[in-house]
Amino acid sequence: MSDSIYHRKTVDELTFTDDGMFQAVLREPEICAELIERLLHISVKTVKYPKLEKKIAPYYTTKGVRLDVYLKDDDKIIDIEIQSYPQEALGKRTRYYQSMIDIDSLMKGQDYTDLKDSYILFICKEDPFRDDDGKTFGLPCYSFRNICEENVDVKLNDKSIKVIYNASAYEKEADEKIRNLLHFISTNEPGEDDFSNRLSSLVKSLKETEKFRSDYAAMNLHDRDIQRAARREGIAEGIAQGAREKAIETARNLKHKNVPLETIAECVGLSVEEIEKL
């Protein structure tokens, strides 16, 4: 893959919501705690080892996840994700993230009661939810908990909460502090909000530090290598698929000419069973 295919913002173009910058800003424990308290309406006692893009892959055969910001409080685990562009299957994505976090947090021999409260927080710049006609619902916040359909007063009490913000609908948010933060996320304009201005200032200062610039360059190289590997794998799969389709076509033609199946199998590299099914 040529370098021209790979597109990544320069450091000077980065905003709070861009990969790399978002994680770097939230590595500040006080900033991370205040963002959580503002968006989730919960108290954060201590922020334990905020991790930059934590990778969870419990088994080599399972699909791993790379979380934007993953942290633990005394009694809760919180994953914070930023979505600058629409993602498919957001609901299933949150479901998988939740399962991976639970596997990662519960050690062998521990009881299920040891599971901490779990929060999946997605901050989206655009509305991720649409009706059957493709129209967005337009809510600034979507909160999900497991309840009983037959009686909403019955709670599953699995201590799993998923909160998804739609920054584009910031004007509809009643809470002033959340509205100001969503406005900053949507427009990159901090306005007069103190917290948004602190975020904006931190973004500017990080751009000027040599460590962040080198970390961002290293991340670009890593992501570029991943994309190149994926493209090479895709090309290889395409070649293999094309060869198989050609083999099937040849096998069909030979079969119509009543060539023995064993002979066809030897010529095209397919099994006798596969050829019988054609």
Short mmCIF file of C-alpha atoms in Angstrom, two decimals:
data_model
loop_
_atom_site.label_atom_id
_atom_site.label_comp_id
_atom_site.label_asym_id
_atom_site.label_seq_id
_atom_site.Cartn_x
_atom_site.Cartn_y
_atom_site.Cartn_z
CA MET A 1 0.00 0.00 0.00
CA SER A 2 1.42 3.38 -0.94
CA ASP A 3 1.78 6.04 1.72
CA SER A 4 -0.66 8.25 -0.19
CA ILE A 5 -3.49 5.88 0.71
CA TYR A 6 -2.83 6.29 4.44
CA HIS A 7 -4.32 9.49 5.87
CA ARG A 8 -3.62 10.79 9.36
CA LYS A 9 -3.81 14.30 10.77
CA THR A 10 -0.63 16.13 11.59
CA VAL A 11 -0.02 17.00 15.24
CA ASP A 12 -0.95 20.64 14.65
CA GLU A 13 -4.32 19.60 13.18
CA LEU A 14 -5.35 17.47 16.15
CA THR A 15 -8.35 18.29 18.33
CA PHE A 16 -9.53 16.83 21.63
CA THR A 17 -11.60 14.15 19.89
CA ASP A 18 -8.82 12.73 17.70
CA ASP A 19 -7.14 9.39 18.38
CA GLY A 20 -3.98 9.88 20.35
CA MET A 21 -4.92 13.30 21.66
CA PHE A 22 -8.07 12.09 23.45
CA GLN A 23 -6.15 9.34 25.22
CA ALA A 24 -3.27 11.66 26.11
CA VAL A 25 -5.56 14.28 27.63
CA LEU A 26 -7.40 11.71 29.75
CA ARG A 27 -4.15 10.38 31.11
CA GLU A 28 -4.40 13.30 33.50
CA PRO A 29 -6.25 11.71 36.48
CA GLU A 30 -8.01 14.90 37.57
CA ILE A 31 -9.20 15.63 34.03
CA CYS A 32 -10.34 12.03 33.59
CA ALA A 33 -12.22 12.03 36.90
CA GLU A 34 -13.98 15.32 36.18
CA LEU A 35 -15.09 14.19 32.73
CA ILE A 36 -16.50 10.97 34.21
CA GLU A 37 -18.30 12.76 37.03
CA ARG A 38 -19.79 15.28 34.62
CA LEU A 39 -21.02 12.75 32.04
CA LEU A 40 -21.96 9.80 34.26
CA HIS A 41 -23.19 11.66 37.38
CA ILE A 42 -21.12 9.43 39.63
CA SER A 43 -18.43 10.14 42.20
CA VAL A 44 -14.91 9.00 41.39
CA LYS A 45 -12.83 8.41 44.52
CA THR A 46 -9.53 7.53 42.92
CA VAL A 47 -8.40 6.95 39.37
CA LYS A 48 -6.21 3.87 39.26
CA TYR A 49 -3.74 3.54 36.40
CA PRO A 50 -5.59 5.17 33.48
CA LYS A 51 -4.42 3.15 30.51
CA LEU A 52 -3.81 4.41 27.00
CA GLU A 53 -5.52 2.11 24.51
CA LYS A 54 -5.65 -0.95 26.77
CA LYS A 55 -5.58 -4.18 24.77
CA ILE A 56 -7.74 -7.07 25.98
CA ALA A 57 -7.34 -10.40 24.18
CA PRO A 58 -7.93 -13.24 26.67
CA TYR A 59 -7.39 -16.05 24.17
CA TYR A 60 -5.36 -16.11 20.99
CA THR A 61 -8.44 -17.40 19.11
CA THR A 62 -10.72 -14.56 20.26
CA LYS A 63 -11.07 -11.10 18.78
CA GLY A 64 -9.26 -8.65 21.03
CA VAL A 65 -10.37 -5.10 21.78
CA ARG A 66 -8.32 -1.94 22.08
CA LEU A 67 -10.04 0.43 24.47
CA ASP A 68 -9.45 4.18 24.24
CA VAL A 69 -9.35 4.87 27.99
CA TYR A 70 -9.76 2.09 30.54
CA LEU A 71 -9.58 2.80 34.26
CA LYS A 72 -10.59 1.45 37.63
CA ASP A 73 -11.99 3.14 40.71
CA ASP A 74 -12.31 1.38 44.08
CA ASP A 75 -15.69 -0.09 43.19
CA LYS A 76 -16.13 0.43 39.45
CA ILE A 77 -14.54 -0.05 36.04
CA ILE A 78 -15.05 2.53 33.32
CA ASP A 79 -14.26 2.35 29.62
CA ILE A 80 -14.41 5.67 27.74
CA GLU A 81 -14.57 5.65 23.95
CA ILE A 82 -14.55 8.57 21.52
CA GLN A 83 -16.24 8.20 18.13
CA SER A 84 -15.43 11.00 15.68
CA TYR A 85 -17.24 9.24 12.83
CA PRO A 86 -20.16 6.77 12.64
CA GLN A 87 -19.43 3.14 13.50
CA GLU A 88 -21.46 0.12 12.48
CA ALA A 89 -23.06 -2.14 15.08
CA LEU A 90 -22.43 0.20 18.01
CA GLY A 91 -24.76 -1.83 20.24
CA LYS A 92 -22.93 -5.09 19.56
CA ARG A 93 -19.63 -3.29 20.00
CA THR A 94 -20.64 -2.22 23.52
CA ARG A 95 -21.80 -5.77 24.25
CA TYR A 96 -18.43 -7.22 23.23
CA TYR A 97 -16.46 -4.58 25.12
CA GLN A 98 -18.51 -5.37 28.21
CA SER A 99 -17.79 -9.08 27.98
CA MET A 100 -14.06 -8.54 27.47
CA ILE A 101 -13.86 -6.15 30.44
CA ASP A 102 -15.61 -8.67 32.69
CA ILE A 103 -13.26 -11.46 31.63
CA ASP A 104 -10.28 -9.20 32.21
CA SER A 105 -11.40 -8.03 35.65
CA LEU A 106 -12.50 -11.32 37.28
CA MET A 107 -9.60 -13.50 38.31
CA LYS A 108 -9.78 -17.28 38.37
CA GLY A 109 -11.35 -18.47 41.61
CA GLN A 110 -13.19 -15.23 42.28
CA ASP A 111 -16.95 -15.16 42.76
CA TYR A 112 -19.35 -13.28 40.47
CA THR A 113 -20.13 -10.99 43.38
CA ASP A 114 -16.57 -9.67 43.04
CA LEU A 115 -17.42 -8.06 39.70
CA LYS A 116 -17.27 -4.29 40.01
CA ASP A 117 -19.87 -1.91 38.62
CA SER A 118 -19.11 -1.51 34.93
CA TYR A 119 -19.64 1.57 32.76
CA ILE A 120 -19.22 1.74 29.00
CA LEU A 121 -19.18 5.42 28.00
CA PHE A 122 -19.25 6.32 24.32
CA ILE A 123 -18.89 9.96 23.25
CA CYS A 124 -20.04 10.33 19.65
CA LYS A 125 -19.75 13.47 17.54
CA GLU A 126 -22.77 12.35 15.50
CA ASP A 127 -26.04 10.66 16.47
CA PRO A 128 -25.43 6.88 16.29
CA PHE A 129 -29.11 5.89 16.48
CA ARG A 130 -31.64 5.98 13.64
CA ASP A 131 -35.18 4.72 13.20
CA ASP A 132 -36.33 2.34 10.44
CA ASP A 133 -36.61 5.27 8.04
CA GLY A 134 -33.04 6.34 8.67
CA LYS A 135 -33.96 9.42 10.72
CA THR A 136 -31.87 10.13 13.81
CA PHE A 137 -33.60 10.21 17.19
CA GLY A 138 -31.79 13.41 18.13
CA LEU A 139 -31.25 12.79 21.83
CA PRO A 140 -28.11 14.22 23.44
CA CYS A 141 -27.76 11.15 25.68
CA TYR A 142 -28.84 7.50 25.49
CA SER A 143 -28.56 5.43 28.68
CA PHE A 144 -29.07 1.68 28.77
CA ARG A 145 -29.62 -0.70 31.69
CA ASN A 146 -31.01 -4.23 31.70
CA ILE A 147 -34.61 -4.33 32.92
CA CYS A 148 -37.50 -6.78 32.75
CA GLU A 149 -39.86 -6.29 29.79
CA GLU A 150 -42.80 -7.76 31.70
CA ASN A 151 -42.32 -5.43 34.67
CA VAL A 152 -39.94 -2.47 34.44
CA ASP A 153 -39.72 -2.35 38.22
CA VAL A 154 -37.77 -5.62 38.13
CA LYS A 155 -34.07 -4.89 37.67
CA LEU A 156 -31.53 -7.46 36.58
CA ASN A 157 -29.05 -5.67 38.84
CA ASP A 158 -26.03 -6.82 36.84
CA LYS A 159 -24.36 -3.46 37.58
CA SER A 160 -23.72 -2.91 33.88
CA ILE A 161 -24.46 0.54 32.44
CA LYS A 162 -23.94 1.80 28.92
CA VAL A 163 -24.14 5.55 28.27
CA ILE A 164 -23.82 6.98 24.77
CA TYR A 165 -23.62 10.73 24.16
CA ASN A 166 -24.50 12.46 20.90
CA ALA A 167 -22.50 15.70 20.89
CA SER A 168 -24.30 17.04 17.80
CA ALA A 169 -27.48 17.47 19.91
CA TYR A 170 -25.75 19.54 22.61
CA GLU A 171 -28.41 22.27 22.41
CA LYS A 172 -31.04 19.83 23.69
CA GLU A 173 -29.06 18.89 26.81
CA ALA A 174 -30.64 20.31 29.96
CA ASP A 175 -27.58 20.01 32.19
CA GLU A 176 -25.49 23.13 31.58
CA LYS A 177 -22.13 21.52 32.35
CA ILE A 178 -22.80 18.58 30.03
CA ARG A 179 -24.18 20.93 27.36
CA ASN A 180 -21.00 23.01 27.45
CA LEU A 181 -18.80 19.93 27.20
CA LEU A 182 -20.80 18.47 24.31
CA HIS A 183 -20.64 21.85 22.55
CA PHE A 184 -16.84 21.80 22.82
CA ILE A 185 -16.69 18.20 21.54
CA SER A 186 -18.96 19.02 18.61
CA THR A 187 -17.45 22.36 17.58
CA ASN A 188 -13.96 22.43 19.16
CA GLU A 189 -14.92 25.81 20.63
CA PRO A 190 -14.59 25.88 24.45
CA GLY A 191 -16.67 29.02 24.95
CA GLU A 192 -16.71 30.27 28.54
CA ASP A 193 -16.90 26.85 30.21
CA ASP A 194 -13.97 26.40 32.60
CA PHE A 195 -13.55 22.65 32.07
CA SER A 196 -13.75 22.93 28.27
CA ASN A 197 -11.11 25.66 28.37
CA ARG A 198 -8.86 23.44 30.47
CA LEU A 199 -9.26 20.67 27.92
CA SER A 200 -8.52 23.05 25.07
CA SER A 201 -5.42 24.41 26.83
CA LEU A 202 -4.15 20.90 27.54
CA VAL A 203 -4.55 19.99 23.86
CA LYS A 204 -2.46 23.02 22.87
CA SER A 205 0.26 22.30 25.42
CA LEU A 206 0.49 18.62 24.43
CA LYS A 207 1.06 19.60 20.81
CA GLU A 208 4.16 21.49 21.91
CA THR A 209 5.73 18.64 23.89
CA GLU A 210 8.33 16.48 22.22
CA LYS A 211 7.13 13.33 24.01
CA PHE A 212 3.58 13.59 22.65
CA ARG A 213 4.82 14.36 19.14
CA SER A 214 7.10 11.32 19.16
CA ASP A 215 4.38 9.10 20.70
CA TYR A 216 1.92 10.24 18.04
CA ALA A 217 4.42 9.55 15.26
CA ALA A 218 5.04 6.07 16.68
CA MET A 219 1.28 5.42 16.81
CA ASN A 220 1.00 6.47 13.17
CA LEU A 221 3.69 4.03 12.16
CA HIS A 222 2.02 1.25 14.15
CA ASP A 223 -1.40 1.90 12.60
CA ARG A 224 0.14 2.22 9.15
CA ASP A 225 1.83 -1.17 9.54
CA ILE A 226 -1.50 -2.69 10.63
CA GLN A 227 -3.26 -1.26 7.57
CA ARG A 228 -0.52 -2.48 5.27
CA ALA A 229 -0.69 -5.98 6.77
CA ALA A 230 -4.48 -6.01 6.46
CA ARG A 231 -4.27 -4.92 2.86
CA ARG A 232 -1.68 -7.59 2.04
CA GLU A 233 -3.87 -10.20 3.72
CA GLY A 234 -6.88 -8.99 1.77
CA ILE A 235 -4.98 -9.20 -1.51
CA ALA A 236 -3.80 -12.72 -0.67
CA GLU A 237 -7.35 -13.78 0.21
CA GLY A 238 -8.62 -12.28 -3.03
CA ILE A 239 -6.04 -14.18 -5.06
CA ALA A 240 -6.88 -17.42 -3.26
CA GLN A 241 -10.62 -16.89 -3.79
CA GLY A 242 -10.07 -16.17 -7.48
CA ALA A 243 -8.01 -19.33 -7.88
CA ARG A 244 -10.69 -21.40 -6.16
CA GLU A 245 -13.44 -19.98 -8.38
CA LYS A 246 -11.35 -20.81 -11.44
CA ALA A 247 -10.81 -24.36 -10.15
CA ILE A 248 -14.56 -24.79 -9.60
CA GLU A 249 -15.32 -23.52 -13.10
CA THR A 250 -12.79 -25.92 -14.63
CA ALA A 251 -14.13 -28.82 -12.55
CA ARG A 252 -17.68 -28.14 -13.76
CA ASN A 253 -16.57 -28.15 -17.39
CA LEU A 254 -14.66 -31.42 -16.99
CA LYS A 255 -17.55 -32.99 -15.11
CA HIS A 256 -19.95 -32.14 -17.96
CA LYS A 257 -17.54 -33.98 -20.27
CA ASN A 258 -17.80 -37.06 -18.03
CA VAL A 259 -14.15 -36.96 -16.98
CA PRO A 260 -13.64 -39.27 -13.92
CA LEU A 261 -13.99 -37.40 -10.62
CA GLU A 262 -10.61 -38.62 -9.36
CA THR A 263 -8.93 -37.20 -12.46
CA ILE A 264 -10.69 -33.86 -12.06
CA ALA A 265 -9.70 -33.69 -8.41
CA GLU A 266 -6.06 -34.30 -9.29
CA CYS A 267 -6.14 -31.62 -12.01
CA VAL A 268 -7.87 -28.77 -10.13
CA GLY A 269 -6.88 -29.42 -6.53
CA LEU A 270 -10.41 -29.94 -5.18
CA SER A 271 -11.62 -32.99 -3.27
CA VAL A 272 -13.84 -35.62 -4.89
CA GLU A 273 -16.57 -34.72 -2.38
CA GLU A 274 -16.47 -31.05 -3.43
CA ILE A 275 -16.67 -31.97 -7.10
CA GLU A 276 -19.62 -34.32 -6.48
CA LYS A 277 -21.58 -31.40 -5.02
CA LEU A 278 -21.06 -29.17 -8.07
#
